[in-house]
Short mmCIF file of C-alpha atoms in Angstrom, two decimals:
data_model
loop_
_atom_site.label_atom_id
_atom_site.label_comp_id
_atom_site.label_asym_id
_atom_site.label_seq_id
_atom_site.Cartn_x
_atom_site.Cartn_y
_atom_site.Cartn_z
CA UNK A 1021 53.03 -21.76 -20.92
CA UNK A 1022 50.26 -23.40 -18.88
CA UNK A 1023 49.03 -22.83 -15.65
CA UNK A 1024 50.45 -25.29 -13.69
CA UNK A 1025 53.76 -25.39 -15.74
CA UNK A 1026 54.37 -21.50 -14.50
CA UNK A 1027 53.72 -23.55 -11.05
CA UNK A 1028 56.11 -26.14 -11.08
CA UNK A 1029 58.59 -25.07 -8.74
CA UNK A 1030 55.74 -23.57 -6.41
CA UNK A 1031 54.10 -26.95 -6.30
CA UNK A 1032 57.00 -28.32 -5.50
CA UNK A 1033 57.54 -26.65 -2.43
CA UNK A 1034 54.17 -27.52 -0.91
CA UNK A 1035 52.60 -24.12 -1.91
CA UNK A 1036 49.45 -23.05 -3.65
CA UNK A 1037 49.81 -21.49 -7.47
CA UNK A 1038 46.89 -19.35 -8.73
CA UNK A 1039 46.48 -17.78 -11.83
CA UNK A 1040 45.41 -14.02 -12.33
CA UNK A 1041 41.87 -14.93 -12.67
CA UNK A 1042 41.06 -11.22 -14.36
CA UNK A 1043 42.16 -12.98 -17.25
CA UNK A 1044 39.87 -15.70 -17.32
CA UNK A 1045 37.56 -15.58 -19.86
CA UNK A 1046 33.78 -17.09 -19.23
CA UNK A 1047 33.87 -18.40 -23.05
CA UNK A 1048 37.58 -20.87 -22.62
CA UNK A 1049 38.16 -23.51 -20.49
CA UNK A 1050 41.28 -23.17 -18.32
CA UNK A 1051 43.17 -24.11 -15.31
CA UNK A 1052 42.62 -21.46 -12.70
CA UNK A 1053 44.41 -22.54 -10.17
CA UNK A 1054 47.05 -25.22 -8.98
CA UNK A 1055 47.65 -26.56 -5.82
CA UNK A 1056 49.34 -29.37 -3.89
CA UNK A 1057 46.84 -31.75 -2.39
CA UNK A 1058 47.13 -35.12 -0.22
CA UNK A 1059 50.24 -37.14 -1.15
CA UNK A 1060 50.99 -36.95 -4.95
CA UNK A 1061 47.87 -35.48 -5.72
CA UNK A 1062 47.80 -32.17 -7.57
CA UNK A 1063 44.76 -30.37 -6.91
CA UNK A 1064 43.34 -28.25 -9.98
CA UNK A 1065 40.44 -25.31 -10.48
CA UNK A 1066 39.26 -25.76 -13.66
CA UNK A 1067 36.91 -23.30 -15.59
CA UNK A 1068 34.57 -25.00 -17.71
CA UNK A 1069 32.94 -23.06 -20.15
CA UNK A 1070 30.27 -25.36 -20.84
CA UNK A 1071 28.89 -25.34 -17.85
CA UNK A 1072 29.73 -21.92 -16.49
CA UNK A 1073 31.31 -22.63 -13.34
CA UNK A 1074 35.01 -23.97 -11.57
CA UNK A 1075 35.29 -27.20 -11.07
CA UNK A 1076 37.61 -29.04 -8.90
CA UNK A 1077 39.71 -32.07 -10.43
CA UNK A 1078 42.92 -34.00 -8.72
CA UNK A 1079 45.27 -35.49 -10.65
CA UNK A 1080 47.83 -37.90 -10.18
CA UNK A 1081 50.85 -37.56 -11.84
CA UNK A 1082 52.47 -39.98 -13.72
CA UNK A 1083 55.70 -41.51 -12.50
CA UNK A 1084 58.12 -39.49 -14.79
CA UNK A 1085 56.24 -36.44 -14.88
CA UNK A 1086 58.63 -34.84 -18.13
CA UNK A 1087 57.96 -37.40 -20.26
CA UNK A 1088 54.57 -38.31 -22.26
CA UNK A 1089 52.29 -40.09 -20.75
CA UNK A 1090 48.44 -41.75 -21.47
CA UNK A 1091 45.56 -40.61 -19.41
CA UNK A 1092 43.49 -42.59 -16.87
CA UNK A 1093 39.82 -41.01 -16.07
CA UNK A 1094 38.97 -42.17 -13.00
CA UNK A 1095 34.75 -41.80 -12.47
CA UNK A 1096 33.14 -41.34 -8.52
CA UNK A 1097 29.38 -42.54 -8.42
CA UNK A 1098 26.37 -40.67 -7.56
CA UNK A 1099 27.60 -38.10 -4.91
CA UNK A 1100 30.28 -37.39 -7.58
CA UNK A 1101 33.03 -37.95 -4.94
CA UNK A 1102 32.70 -35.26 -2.67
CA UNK A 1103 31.61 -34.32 0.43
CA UNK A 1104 28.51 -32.21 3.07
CA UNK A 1105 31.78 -30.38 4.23
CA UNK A 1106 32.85 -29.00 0.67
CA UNK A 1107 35.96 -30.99 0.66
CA UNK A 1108 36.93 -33.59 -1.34
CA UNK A 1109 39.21 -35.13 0.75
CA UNK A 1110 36.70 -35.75 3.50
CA UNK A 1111 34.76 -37.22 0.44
CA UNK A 1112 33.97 -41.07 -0.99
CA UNK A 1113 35.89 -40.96 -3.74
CA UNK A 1114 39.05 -42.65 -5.37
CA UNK A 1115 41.97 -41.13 -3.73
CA UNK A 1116 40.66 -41.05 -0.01
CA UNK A 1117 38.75 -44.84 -0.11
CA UNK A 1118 41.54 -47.19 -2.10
CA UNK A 1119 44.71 -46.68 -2.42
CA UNK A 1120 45.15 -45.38 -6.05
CA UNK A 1121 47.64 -42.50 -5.26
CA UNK A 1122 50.56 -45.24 -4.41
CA UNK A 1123 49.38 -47.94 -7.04
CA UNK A 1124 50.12 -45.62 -9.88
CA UNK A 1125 52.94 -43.72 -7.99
CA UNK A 1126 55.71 -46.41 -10.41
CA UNK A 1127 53.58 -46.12 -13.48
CA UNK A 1128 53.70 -44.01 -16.41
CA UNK A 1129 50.20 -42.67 -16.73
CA UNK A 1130 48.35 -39.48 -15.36
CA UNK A 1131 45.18 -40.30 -13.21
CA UNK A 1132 42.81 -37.80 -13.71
CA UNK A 1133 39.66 -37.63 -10.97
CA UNK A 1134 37.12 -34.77 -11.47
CA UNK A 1135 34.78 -33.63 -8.40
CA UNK A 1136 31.36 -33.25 -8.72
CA UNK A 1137 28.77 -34.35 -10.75
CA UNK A 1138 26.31 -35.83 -8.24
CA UNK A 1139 23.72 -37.72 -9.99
CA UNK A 1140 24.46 -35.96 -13.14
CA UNK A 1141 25.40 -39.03 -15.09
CA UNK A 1142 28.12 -37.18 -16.26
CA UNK A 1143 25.85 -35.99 -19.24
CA UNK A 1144 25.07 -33.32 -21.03
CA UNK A 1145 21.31 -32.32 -19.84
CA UNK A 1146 19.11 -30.64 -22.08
CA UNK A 1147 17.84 -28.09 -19.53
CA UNK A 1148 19.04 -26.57 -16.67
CA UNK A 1149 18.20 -27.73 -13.20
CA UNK A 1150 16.38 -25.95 -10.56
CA UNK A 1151 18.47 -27.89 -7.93
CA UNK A 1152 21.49 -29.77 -9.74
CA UNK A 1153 21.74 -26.61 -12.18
CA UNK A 1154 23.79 -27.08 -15.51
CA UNK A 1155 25.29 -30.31 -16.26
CA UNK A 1156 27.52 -30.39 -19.04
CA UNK A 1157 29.61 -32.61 -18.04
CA UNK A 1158 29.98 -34.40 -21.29
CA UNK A 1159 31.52 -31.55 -22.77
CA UNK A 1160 33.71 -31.04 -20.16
CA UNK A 1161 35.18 -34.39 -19.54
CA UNK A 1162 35.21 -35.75 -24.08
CA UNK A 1163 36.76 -31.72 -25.34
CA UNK A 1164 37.38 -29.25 -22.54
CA UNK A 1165 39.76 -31.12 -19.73
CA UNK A 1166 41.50 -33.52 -21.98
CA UNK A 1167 43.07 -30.46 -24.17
CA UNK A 1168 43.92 -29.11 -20.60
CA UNK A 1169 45.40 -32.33 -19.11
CA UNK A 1170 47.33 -33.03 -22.67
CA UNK A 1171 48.82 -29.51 -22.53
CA UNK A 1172 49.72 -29.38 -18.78
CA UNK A 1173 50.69 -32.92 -18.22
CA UNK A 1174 52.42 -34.16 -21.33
CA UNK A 1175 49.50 -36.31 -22.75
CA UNK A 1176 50.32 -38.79 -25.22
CA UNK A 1177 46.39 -38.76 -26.58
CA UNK A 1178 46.02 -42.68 -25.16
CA UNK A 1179 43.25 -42.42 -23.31
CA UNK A 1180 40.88 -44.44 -20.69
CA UNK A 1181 38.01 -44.05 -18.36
CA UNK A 1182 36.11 -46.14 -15.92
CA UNK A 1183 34.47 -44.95 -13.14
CA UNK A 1184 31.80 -46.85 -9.96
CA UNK A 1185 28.11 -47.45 -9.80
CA UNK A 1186 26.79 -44.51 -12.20
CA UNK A 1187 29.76 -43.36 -13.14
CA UNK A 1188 30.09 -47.02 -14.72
CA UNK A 1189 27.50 -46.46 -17.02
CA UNK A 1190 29.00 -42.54 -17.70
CA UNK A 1191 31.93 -44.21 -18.76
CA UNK A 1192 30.41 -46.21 -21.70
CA UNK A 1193 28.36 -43.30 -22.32
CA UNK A 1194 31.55 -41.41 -22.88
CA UNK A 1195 33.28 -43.55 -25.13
CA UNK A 1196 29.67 -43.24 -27.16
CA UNK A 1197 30.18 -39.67 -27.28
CA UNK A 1198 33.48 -39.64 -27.97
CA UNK A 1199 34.78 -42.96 -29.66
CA UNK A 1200 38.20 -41.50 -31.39
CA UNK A 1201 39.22 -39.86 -27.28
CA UNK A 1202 39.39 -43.31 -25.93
CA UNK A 1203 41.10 -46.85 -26.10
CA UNK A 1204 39.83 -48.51 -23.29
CA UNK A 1205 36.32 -48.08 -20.69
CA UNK A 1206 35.67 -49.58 -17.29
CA UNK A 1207 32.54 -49.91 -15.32
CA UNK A 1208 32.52 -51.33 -11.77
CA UNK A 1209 29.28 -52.01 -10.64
CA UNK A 1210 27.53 -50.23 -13.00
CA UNK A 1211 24.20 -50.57 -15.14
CA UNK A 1212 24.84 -49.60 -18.20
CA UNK A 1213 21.10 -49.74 -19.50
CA UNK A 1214 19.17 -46.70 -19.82
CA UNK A 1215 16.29 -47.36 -21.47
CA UNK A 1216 13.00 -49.67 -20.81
CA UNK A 1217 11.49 -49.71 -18.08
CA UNK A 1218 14.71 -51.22 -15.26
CA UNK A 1219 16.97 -48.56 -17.13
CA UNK A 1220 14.08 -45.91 -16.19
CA UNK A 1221 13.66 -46.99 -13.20
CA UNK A 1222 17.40 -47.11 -11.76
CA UNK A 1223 18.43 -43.71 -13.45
CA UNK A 1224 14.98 -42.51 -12.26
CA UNK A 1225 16.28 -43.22 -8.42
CA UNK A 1226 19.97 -42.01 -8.94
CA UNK A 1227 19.15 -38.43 -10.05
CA UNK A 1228 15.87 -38.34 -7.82
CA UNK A 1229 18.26 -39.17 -5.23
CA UNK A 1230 20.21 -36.28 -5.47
CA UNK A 1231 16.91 -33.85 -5.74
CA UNK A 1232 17.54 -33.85 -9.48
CA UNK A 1233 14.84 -33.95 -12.26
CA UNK A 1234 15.66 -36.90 -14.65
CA UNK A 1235 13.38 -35.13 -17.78
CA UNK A 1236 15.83 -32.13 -17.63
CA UNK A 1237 18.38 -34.51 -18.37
CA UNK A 1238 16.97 -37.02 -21.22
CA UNK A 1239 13.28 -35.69 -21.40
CA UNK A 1240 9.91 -37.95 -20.43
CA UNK A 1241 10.14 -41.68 -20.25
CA UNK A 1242 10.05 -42.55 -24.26
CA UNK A 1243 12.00 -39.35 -25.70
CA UNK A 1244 14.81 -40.37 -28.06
CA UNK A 1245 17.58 -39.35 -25.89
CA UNK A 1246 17.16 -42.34 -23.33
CA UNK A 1247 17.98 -44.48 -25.82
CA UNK A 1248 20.58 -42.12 -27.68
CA UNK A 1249 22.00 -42.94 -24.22
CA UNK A 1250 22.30 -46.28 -23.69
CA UNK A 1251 25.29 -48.31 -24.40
CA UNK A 1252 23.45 -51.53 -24.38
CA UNK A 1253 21.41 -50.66 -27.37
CA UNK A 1254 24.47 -49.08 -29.12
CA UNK A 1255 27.29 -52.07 -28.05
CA UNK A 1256 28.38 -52.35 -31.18
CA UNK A 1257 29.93 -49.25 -31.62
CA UNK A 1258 31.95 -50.07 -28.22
CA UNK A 1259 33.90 -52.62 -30.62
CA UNK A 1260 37.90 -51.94 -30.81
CA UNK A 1261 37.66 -50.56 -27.07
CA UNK A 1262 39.51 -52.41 -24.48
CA UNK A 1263 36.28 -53.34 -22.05
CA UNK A 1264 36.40 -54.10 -18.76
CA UNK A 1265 33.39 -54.85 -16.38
CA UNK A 1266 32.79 -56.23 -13.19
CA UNK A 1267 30.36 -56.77 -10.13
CA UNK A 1268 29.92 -58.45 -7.18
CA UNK A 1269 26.05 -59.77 -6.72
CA UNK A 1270 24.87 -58.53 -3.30
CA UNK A 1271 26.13 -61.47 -1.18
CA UNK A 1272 28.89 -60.85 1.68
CA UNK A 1273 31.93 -61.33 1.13
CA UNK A 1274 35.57 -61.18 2.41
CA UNK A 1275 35.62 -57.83 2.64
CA UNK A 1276 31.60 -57.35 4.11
CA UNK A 1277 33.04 -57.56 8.01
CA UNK A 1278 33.42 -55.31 10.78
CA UNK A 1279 37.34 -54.85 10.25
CA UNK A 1280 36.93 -54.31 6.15
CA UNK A 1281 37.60 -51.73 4.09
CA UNK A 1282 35.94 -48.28 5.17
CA UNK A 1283 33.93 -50.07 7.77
CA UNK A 1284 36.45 -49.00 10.49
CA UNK A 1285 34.82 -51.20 12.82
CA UNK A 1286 31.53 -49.46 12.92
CA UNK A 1287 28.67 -52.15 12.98
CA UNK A 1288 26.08 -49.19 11.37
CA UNK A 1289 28.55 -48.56 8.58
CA UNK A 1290 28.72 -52.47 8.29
CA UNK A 1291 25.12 -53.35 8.20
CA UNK A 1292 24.41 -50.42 5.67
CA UNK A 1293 27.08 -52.10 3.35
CA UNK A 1294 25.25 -55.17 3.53
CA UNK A 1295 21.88 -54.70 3.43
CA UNK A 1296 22.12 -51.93 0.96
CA UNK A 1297 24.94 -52.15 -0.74
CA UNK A 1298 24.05 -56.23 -1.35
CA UNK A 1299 20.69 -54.85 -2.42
CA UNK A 1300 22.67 -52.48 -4.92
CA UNK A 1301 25.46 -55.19 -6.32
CA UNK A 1302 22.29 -57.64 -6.78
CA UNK A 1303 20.92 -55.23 -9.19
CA UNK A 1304 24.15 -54.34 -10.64
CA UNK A 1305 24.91 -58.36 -10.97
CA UNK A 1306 22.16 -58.69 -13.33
CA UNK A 1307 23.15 -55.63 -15.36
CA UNK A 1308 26.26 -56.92 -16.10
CA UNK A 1309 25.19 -60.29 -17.02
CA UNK A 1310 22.96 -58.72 -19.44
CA UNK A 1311 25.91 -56.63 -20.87
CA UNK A 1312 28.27 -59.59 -20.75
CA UNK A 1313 25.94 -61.58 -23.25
CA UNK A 1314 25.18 -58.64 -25.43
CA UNK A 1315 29.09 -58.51 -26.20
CA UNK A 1316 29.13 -62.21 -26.64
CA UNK A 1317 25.87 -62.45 -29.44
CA UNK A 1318 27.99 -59.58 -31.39
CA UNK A 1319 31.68 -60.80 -30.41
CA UNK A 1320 32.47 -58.28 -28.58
CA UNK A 1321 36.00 -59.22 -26.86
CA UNK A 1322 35.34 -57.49 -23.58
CA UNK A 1323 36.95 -58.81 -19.42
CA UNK A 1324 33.95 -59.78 -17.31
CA UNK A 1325 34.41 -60.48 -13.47
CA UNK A 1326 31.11 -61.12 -12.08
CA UNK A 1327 32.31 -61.98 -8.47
CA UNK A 1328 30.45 -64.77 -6.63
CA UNK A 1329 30.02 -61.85 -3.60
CA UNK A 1330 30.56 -58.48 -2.58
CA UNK A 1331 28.96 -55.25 -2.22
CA UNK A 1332 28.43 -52.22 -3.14
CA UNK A 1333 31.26 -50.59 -1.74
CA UNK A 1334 34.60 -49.20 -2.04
CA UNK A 1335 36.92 -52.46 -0.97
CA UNK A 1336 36.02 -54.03 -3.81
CA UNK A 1337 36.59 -51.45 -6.60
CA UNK A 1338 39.70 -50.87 -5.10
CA UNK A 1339 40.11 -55.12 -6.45
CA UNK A 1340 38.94 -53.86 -9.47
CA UNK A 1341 40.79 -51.44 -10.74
CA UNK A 1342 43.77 -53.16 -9.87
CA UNK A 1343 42.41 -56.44 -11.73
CA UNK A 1344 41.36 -54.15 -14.40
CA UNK A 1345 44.69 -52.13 -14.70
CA UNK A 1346 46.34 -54.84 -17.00
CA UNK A 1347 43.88 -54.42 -19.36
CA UNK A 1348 44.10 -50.67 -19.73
CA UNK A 1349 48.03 -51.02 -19.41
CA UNK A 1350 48.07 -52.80 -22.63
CA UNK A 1351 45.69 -50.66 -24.54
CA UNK A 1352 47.36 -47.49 -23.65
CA UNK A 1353 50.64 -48.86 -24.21
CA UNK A 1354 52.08 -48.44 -20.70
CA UNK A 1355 54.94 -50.77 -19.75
#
């Protein structure tokens, strides 16, 4: 009996379960702890073994929580959804900036949205990082948390991830890694190049961003691995997936005003959506233009909304992943 199913009636009442962690052991991945976080969210500790450390991961349950049910990943982007504070929920991530916790609340599938990760890629690095330490997160999120989710949450084995700005090109990378664990990938503004000299350059600036060293994670600019990484090259093995991708291309749009989404009428807020989160959907226009015609020279059936405006920001990927939700719906064979 799992973790949280020994917690069922504890969650239920609003209280924290933990497991005896004495009996963790370093070398197994495991739910350490359960407890009940903001609306339906179910807040799990989750020891990965890969990368030697807990790691925090909220999950949505899905609507009839005894019966089987397909997985949703859902990906944050290069902060990895949390927050300065330590918590989550004070965080930029999917459950406190759209409104995914009452959009699934009537549909059968799990929502699964891991913490952390902050300009990791969500790869496995070949070295260790003096600031970012180990990042295994391949590992974690292709074998060690779906076998946990599955056994805790009734998977069915249908599985999908998409995930925002880096996390958009994670989620190709995953289905790369792992191409029998999913049936359908979505990437919201993302750039899903690696490799060459834009790919460099961008993944260069996300992990630099977060005081990381890119060549502990894929080597010097020309090893192997950056293009071992890079879905554009490798497209055709994306074929049978349900694809989804989407971007808006830097101009302002409905949402881009004082009164939109997450602005909260705070000009600062606003003019840092539009000046550098245009700057960042211009870039991640072209990217998926790029990735759009790649699928079309190999027939590649993939869903492409490039948006005639928007931003870089959360109002719109909260458009997206409703837009895209069909599409996953049918490939994981939710009604």
């Amino acid at each position: 009996m799992g973790v949280l199913t020994r917690c069922v009636l504890v969650l239920t009442a609003g209280l924290a379960c933990v497991a005896p962690v004495a009996n963790a052991s370093p070398d197994v991945a495991q739910v350490i702890s359960a407890a009940p976080g903001p609306g339906r969210a179910v807040e799990l500790v989750v020891h990965s073994a890969a990368m030697g450390k807990a790691v925090t991961v909220a999950v949505l349950p899905a609507a009839d929580r005894a019966a089987k049910a397909p997985v949703l990943y859902l990906l944050n982007g290069v902060d990895g959804g949390g927050a300065r504070s330590g918590d989550w929920r004070e965080g930029g991530n999917w459950l406190t900036r759209t409104d995914a916790d009452p959009f699934f609340a009537d549909k059968q599938v799990t929502v699964v949205m891991p913490i952390g990760g902050a300009g990791s890629y969500y790869a496995d690095w070949r070295a260790d990082d003096p600031v970012l330490g180990r990042q295994r997160w391949t590992t974690f999120l292709t074998r060690e948390l779906p076998r946990l989710i599955d056994a805790e949450f009734h998977g069915s084995g249908a599985n999908a991830v998409a995930g925002v700005s880096m996390a958009g090109t994670a989620a190709f990378q995953l289905a790369l890694a792992a191409p029998q664990l999913y049936r359908a990938v979505g990437s919201y503004s993302g750039c899903v190049s690696t490799s060459g000299p834009q790919g460099h350059a961008i993944v260069n600036t996300v992990v630099s961003g977060q005081n990381g060293d890119p060549v502990n994670m894929w080597g010097q600019p020309g090893d192997p691995l950056w293009a071992a990484n890079d879905p554009f090259l490798h497209a055709e093995r994306l074929r049978g997936l349900a694809i989804y991708v989407s971007s808006g291309n830097g101009l302002p749009g409905g949402l881009d005003t004082v009164n939109g989404p997450g602005v909260h009428g705070d000009s600062m807020k606003l003019v840092d959506q539009l000046v550098i989160g245009g700057a960042l959907d211009a870039v991640t226009a072209l990217c998926t233009q790029q990735l759009a015609t790649r699928f079309g020279e190999l027939k590649i059936p993939a869903t492409v909304d490039l948006r005639p405006d928007g931003t870089h920001s959360w109002g719109y990927w909260r458009e997206d992943l409703r837009k895209s939700w069909p599409v996953f719906a049918q490939a994981l064979r939710v009604g």
